[in-house]
Amino acid sequence: MGLSKGLQKTNEWNITTVTHLLSRTLFGHTQEDINFALSKTLDDFVDNYLLADTPTPQNPGFWVDDPSSSNLTERSYELTFWWLNLMLTQGYSFREKMVLFWHNHFVSELSVVKLPQRMYWQNKLFRDYAFGNFKELTRKVTIDPAMLYYLDGRKNTKQDPNENYARELMELFTIGIGNYSENDIVEAARALTGWQVDGLTSYFDQGRHDETGKTFMGQTGNFDYENIIDILFTKEEVSKFICRKLYKEFVYFEPNESNIAELAQIFRDSNYELKPVLSVLLKSVMFYNPETYGAKIKSPIEYLTSVIKQFKIEHPNYDYMRRTANLLAQTLFSPPNVAGWKGDKAWVSTTTLPARHVFSDRIIDGRESDLDIIKYARTYSSSEDAEKFVDDIIQIFLQFPLSNSRRQFLLDTLLDGAAVYDWSTSNENAAKRLESFFKALLRLSEYQLS
């Protein structure tokens, strides 16, 4: 049976669809990125660039292999700076967006995990499986030292079973509420006993493992953690649960259950490989439905990286980005709880929106960047034509056309009372006018959207 209209491959491949695709899959994009994508076919760009396997990046320092608890604050900052840099230098790979997706799915908090080193190795695991096999990722996360710390797996013994991980494995990580019983949690916890943490590694202690029979989701046996995952992944709802979450993150906040069922079938047919699902998703008619354009509020990390990337800031102040992300309520490696960041409307408030504006203002006027606004403007072929320049910037920076009144407001801001034909980047006050224009642009509600 062929795919429904929603999942059929789109025939649209133009600046509008490309901008939408880049907005959802990269941490910011430039006019050069758009032109590069347009020089490829949709199939080529998605499969050979966005979903391409990329080399493992160099780690943030020798300390990732050192289990000591020295310099924890400094190391946590280095880890954050390292990841922000990867987000901004990932090229055309969808990888880092998926790493953040998994970070918000298989949640761990540094304050509980204690060592930044453990968070690094978990982050590497998410990167290794960014669009790999979800079942195998679930296996590895289950015995990951950071997760064993965070959800108390290391405290789970046959003498004193701890149900924290067993509950979240089902509720938040694989199958969702309503698809398991309280007894399934009890029995899974018993099967998960015996795993311990030694510094930066985990190991199995046979003496702490419950070797008696367990009955889990209707099956009985002397199960261990691998058996529990095998049984879970026989349930169709696992594939639907993850596809629904991918859809909500990258397509639209209200999943189409017919499309979810089809994506889930692809997921199961590929034995839980993510690439086939993502490939269909990112090429589909539904992904490029105009109703999805600008329907997602940028997360703080997406917002900060977009500003830096779009203005081609060569030497970002990563500590300023870190501090601003904290103000905006998205501290990397510190989600608020096991359910992760809520996202969407929770990202914008009377506190966080002004903080976004302060960040973009300080990048644009050079207080927190090395931006040469005149040099930057001249990278656009339309820089000496005020009306064309405004239109080009709108098309690249925003996900949908502005109303005539909003466009006119931006043009008036750039011209600052002068006639259109008087505009030139060589004008004495051109830098100030460009700063005012870009500050106004990034303060628009439309720029907060992806």
Coordinates of C-alpha atoms in Angstrom, one line a residue, residues 82-345:
W82 CA 31.6 22.7 23.3
W83 CA 28.0 21.7 22.5
L84 CA 27.0 25.2 21.5
N85 CA 30.0 25.3 19.1
L86 CA 28.9 21.9 17.6
M87 CA 25.4 23.3 17.0
L88 CA 26.8 26.3 15.2
T89 CA 29.4 24.4 13.1
Q90 CA 27.5 21.2 12.2
G91 CA 27.3 22.1 8.5
Y92 CA 24.2 20.7 6.9
S93 CA 23.7 17.9 9.4
F94 CA 20.5 17.4 11.3
R95 CA 22.5 15.5 13.9
E96 CA 22.7 18.2 16.7
K97 CA 19.0 19.0 16.5
M98 CA 18.4 15.2 17.1
V99 CA 21.0 15.2 19.9
L100 CA 19.0 17.9 21.6
F101 CA 15.8 16.0 20.9
W102 CA 17.1 12.9 22.7
H103 CA 18.5 15.1 25.5
N104 CA 14.9 16.2 26.1
H105 CA 13.6 12.7 25.7
F106 CA 15.9 10.5 27.8
V107 CA 16.3 13.3 30.4
S108 CA 19.1 13.5 32.9
E109 CA 20.0 16.5 35.1
L110 CA 23.6 17.4 35.9
S111 CA 22.7 18.5 39.4
V112 CA 21.7 14.8 40.1
V113 CA 24.2 13.1 37.9
K114 CA 27.0 15.1 39.6
L115 CA 29.8 14.8 37.1
P116 CA 29.9 16.7 33.8
Q117 CA 31.9 13.8 32.5
R118 CA 28.9 11.5 32.8
M119 CA 26.8 14.0 30.9
Y120 CA 29.4 14.2 28.2
W121 CA 29.3 10.4 27.6
Q122 CA 25.5 10.4 27.6
N123 CA 25.6 13.3 25.1
K124 CA 28.0 11.3 23.0
L125 CA 25.6 8.3 23.1
F126 CA 22.8 10.5 21.8
R127 CA 25.1 11.7 19.0
D128 CA 26.1 8.2 18.1
Y129 CA 22.5 7.2 17.8
A130 CA 21.1 10.5 16.7
F131 CA 19.3 8.9 13.8
G132 CA 20.4 5.3 14.4
N133 CA 18.4 2.5 16.0
F134 CA 16.0 3.6 18.7
K135 CA 15.7 0.1 20.3
E136 CA 19.5 -0.1 20.6
L137 CA 19.7 3.5 22.0
T138 CA 17.1 2.5 24.6
R139 CA 19.2 -0.5 25.6
K140 CA 22.3 1.6 26.0
V141 CA 20.5 4.4 27.9
T142 CA 19.1 1.9 30.4
I143 CA 22.6 1.1 31.6
D144 CA 24.2 4.5 30.9
P145 CA 26.0 5.8 34.1
A146 CA 24.3 9.2 33.9
M147 CA 20.9 7.6 33.7
L148 CA 21.7 5.0 36.4
Y149 CA 22.4 8.0 38.6
Y150 CA 19.5 10.2 37.6
L151 CA 16.7 7.7 37.9
D152 CA 18.3 5.6 40.7
G153 CA 19.0 2.5 38.7
R154 CA 22.2 2.1 40.7
K155 CA 20.1 1.8 43.9
N156 CA 17.8 -0.8 42.3
T157 CA 18.7 -4.2 44.0
K158 CA 16.9 -7.5 44.6
Q159 CA 16.7 -6.6 48.3
D160 CA 15.3 -3.1 47.7
P161 CA 13.9 -2.6 44.2
N162 CA 13.7 1.0 43.0
E163 CA 10.9 1.6 40.4
N164 CA 12.0 5.1 39.2
Y165 CA 13.6 4.0 35.9
A166 CA 11.1 1.2 35.2
R167 CA 8.2 3.8 35.4
E168 CA 9.9 6.4 33.2
L169 CA 11.1 3.8 30.7
M170 CA 7.4 3.1 30.0
E171 CA 5.7 6.4 30.7
L172 CA 8.1 8.8 29.1
F173 CA 10.7 6.9 27.1
T174 CA 8.9 4.2 25.1
I175 CA 5.2 3.4 25.3
G176 CA 3.3 6.1 27.1
I177 CA 0.6 6.3 29.8
G178 CA -2.2 3.9 29.4
N179 CA -0.2 1.1 27.8
Y180 CA 1.2 -0.6 30.9
S181 CA 0.0 -1.6 34.4
E182 CA 1.4 -0.8 37.8
N183 CA 2.4 -4.4 38.1
D184 CA 4.4 -4.1 34.9
I185 CA 6.4 -1.4 36.6
V186 CA 7.0 -3.6 39.7
E187 CA 8.1 -6.5 37.6
A188 CA 10.3 -4.5 35.2
A189 CA 12.0 -2.9 38.2
R190 CA 12.9 -6.4 39.4
A191 CA 14.3 -7.3 36.0
L192 CA 16.4 -4.1 36.0
T193 CA 18.2 -4.9 39.3
G194 CA 21.9 -5.3 39.6
W195 CA 23.4 -2.4 37.6
Q196 CA 26.0 -0.3 39.4
V197 CA 28.2 2.7 38.6
D198 CA 31.9 2.9 39.1
G199 CA 33.0 6.5 38.2
L200 CA 32.3 6.9 34.5
T201 CA 31.3 3.3 33.8
S202 CA 28.5 0.9 34.6
Y203 CA 28.8 -2.7 35.5
F204 CA 26.5 -5.6 36.4
D205 CA 26.6 -7.0 39.9
Q206 CA 25.1 -10.5 39.7
G207 CA 24.6 -10.6 43.5
R208 CA 22.3 -7.6 43.4
H209 CA 20.1 -9.0 40.5
D210 CA 16.8 -10.6 41.2
E211 CA 17.0 -14.0 39.4
T212 CA 13.5 -15.2 40.3
G213 CA 10.6 -15.3 37.7
K214 CA 8.9 -12.1 36.6
T215 CA 5.6 -11.6 34.7
F216 CA 5.8 -8.6 32.4
M217 CA 3.1 -7.6 29.9
G218 CA 1.7 -11.1 29.9
Q219 CA 5.0 -12.9 29.6
T220 CA 6.8 -14.8 32.3
G221 CA 10.5 -15.7 32.7
N222 CA 13.7 -14.9 34.5
F223 CA 14.0 -11.5 32.8
D224 CA 16.8 -9.0 32.7
Y225 CA 16.8 -5.5 31.3
E226 CA 17.3 -6.7 27.7
N227 CA 14.3 -9.0 27.9
I228 CA 12.2 -6.1 29.2
I229 CA 13.2 -4.0 26.3
D230 CA 12.6 -6.8 23.8
I231 CA 9.1 -7.3 25.2
L232 CA 8.3 -3.6 25.1
F233 CA 9.4 -3.3 21.5
T234 CA 6.9 -6.0 20.4
K235 CA 4.2 -3.4 21.2
E236 CA 3.0 -1.3 18.3
E237 CA 2.4 1.7 20.6
V238 CA 6.2 2.2 21.0
S239 CA 6.6 3.1 17.4
K240 CA 3.5 5.3 17.5
F241 CA 4.7 7.0 20.7
I242 CA 8.1 8.0 19.2
C243 CA 6.7 9.0 15.8
R244 CA 4.1 11.1 17.6
K245 CA 6.9 12.9 19.5
L246 CA 9.0 13.4 16.4
Y247 CA 6.0 14.8 14.6
K248 CA 5.2 17.3 17.4
E249 CA 8.8 18.4 17.6
F250 CA 9.6 18.9 13.9
V251 CA 6.2 19.2 12.1
Y252 CA 3.2 20.4 14.0
F253 CA 2.0 20.4 17.6
E254 CA -1.2 18.5 16.7
P255 CA -0.3 15.1 15.2
N256 CA -2.3 13.6 12.4
E257 CA -3.0 10.1 13.7
S258 CA -3.4 8.6 10.3
N259 CA 0.1 9.9 9.3
I260 CA 1.5 8.7 12.7
A261 CA 0.2 5.2 12.0
E262 CA 2.0 5.1 8.7
L263 CA 5.2 6.5 10.1
A264 CA 5.0 4.0 12.9
Q265 CA 4.7 1.2 10.3
I266 CA 7.8 2.4 8.6
F267 CA 9.6 2.5 11.9
R268 CA 8.6 -1.1 12.8
D269 CA 9.4 -2.4 9.3
S270 CA 12.9 -1.0 9.6
N271 CA 13.4 -2.6 13.0
Y272 CA 13.3 0.8 14.7
E273 CA 15.9 2.5 12.5
L274 CA 15.2 6.2 12.6
K275 CA 16.6 7.2 9.2
P276 CA 13.8 5.7 7.1
V277 CA 11.2 7.5 9.2
L278 CA 13.1 10.9 9.2
S279 CA 13.7 10.6 5.4
V280 CA 10.0 10.1 4.7
L281 CA 9.0 12.8 7.2
L282 CA 11.4 15.5 5.9
K283 CA 10.3 15.0 2.3
S284 CA 6.6 14.7 2.9
V285 CA 3.7 16.9 1.7
M286 CA 2.6 17.2 5.3
F287 CA 6.0 18.6 6.4
Y288 CA 5.7 21.3 3.8
N289 CA 2.1 22.1 4.5
P290 CA 2.0 26.0 4.7
E291 CA 0.0 25.7 7.9
T292 CA 3.2 24.3 9.6
Y293 CA 5.3 27.3 8.6
G294 CA 6.0 29.4 11.7
A295 CA 3.8 27.2 13.8
K296 CA 6.6 26.3 16.2
I297 CA 8.0 28.7 18.8
K298 CA 11.8 28.6 18.8
S299 CA 13.3 27.2 21.9
P300 CA 15.8 29.5 23.6
I301 CA 18.7 27.5 22.2
E302 CA 17.2 27.6 18.7
Y303 CA 16.7 31.4 19.1
L304 CA 20.3 32.1 20.4
T305 CA 22.0 29.9 17.8
S306 CA 19.8 31.4 15.0
V307 CA 20.9 34.9 15.8
I308 CA 24.6 33.9 15.9
K309 CA 24.4 31.8 12.8
Q310 CA 22.4 34.2 10.6
F311 CA 24.7 37.1 11.4
K312 CA 27.7 34.9 10.8
I313 CA 29.3 35.8 14.1
E314 CA 32.8 34.3 13.9
H315 CA 33.8 34.3 17.5
P316 CA 30.6 33.8 19.6
N317 CA 30.7 34.6 23.3
Y318 CA 29.6 31.2 24.5
D319 CA 29.5 32.3 28.1
Y320 CA 27.0 35.1 27.2
M321 CA 25.0 32.5 25.3
R322 CA 25.0 30.2 28.3
R323 CA 24.0 32.9 30.7
T324 CA 21.2 34.0 28.4
A325 CA 19.9 30.5 27.9
N326 CA 19.7 30.2 31.7
L327 CA 17.6 33.4 31.8
L328 CA 15.4 32.0 29.1
A329 CA 14.8 28.8 31.1
Q330 CA 16.7 26.3 28.9
T331 CA 20.0 25.4 30.6
L332 CA 21.7 22.7 28.7
F333 CA 22.3 19.5 30.7
S334 CA 19.7 20.8 33.2
P335 CA 16.1 20.1 32.1
P336 CA 13.6 21.0 34.8
N337 CA 12.5 17.5 35.5
V338 CA 12.3 14.0 34.0
A339 CA 9.6 15.1 31.6
G340 CA 12.0 17.6 30.1
W341 CA 11.2 21.1 28.8
K342 CA 7.6 21.6 27.9
G343 CA 8.4 23.8 25.0
D344 CA 6.0 25.7 22.7
K345 CA 4.1 28.5 24.6

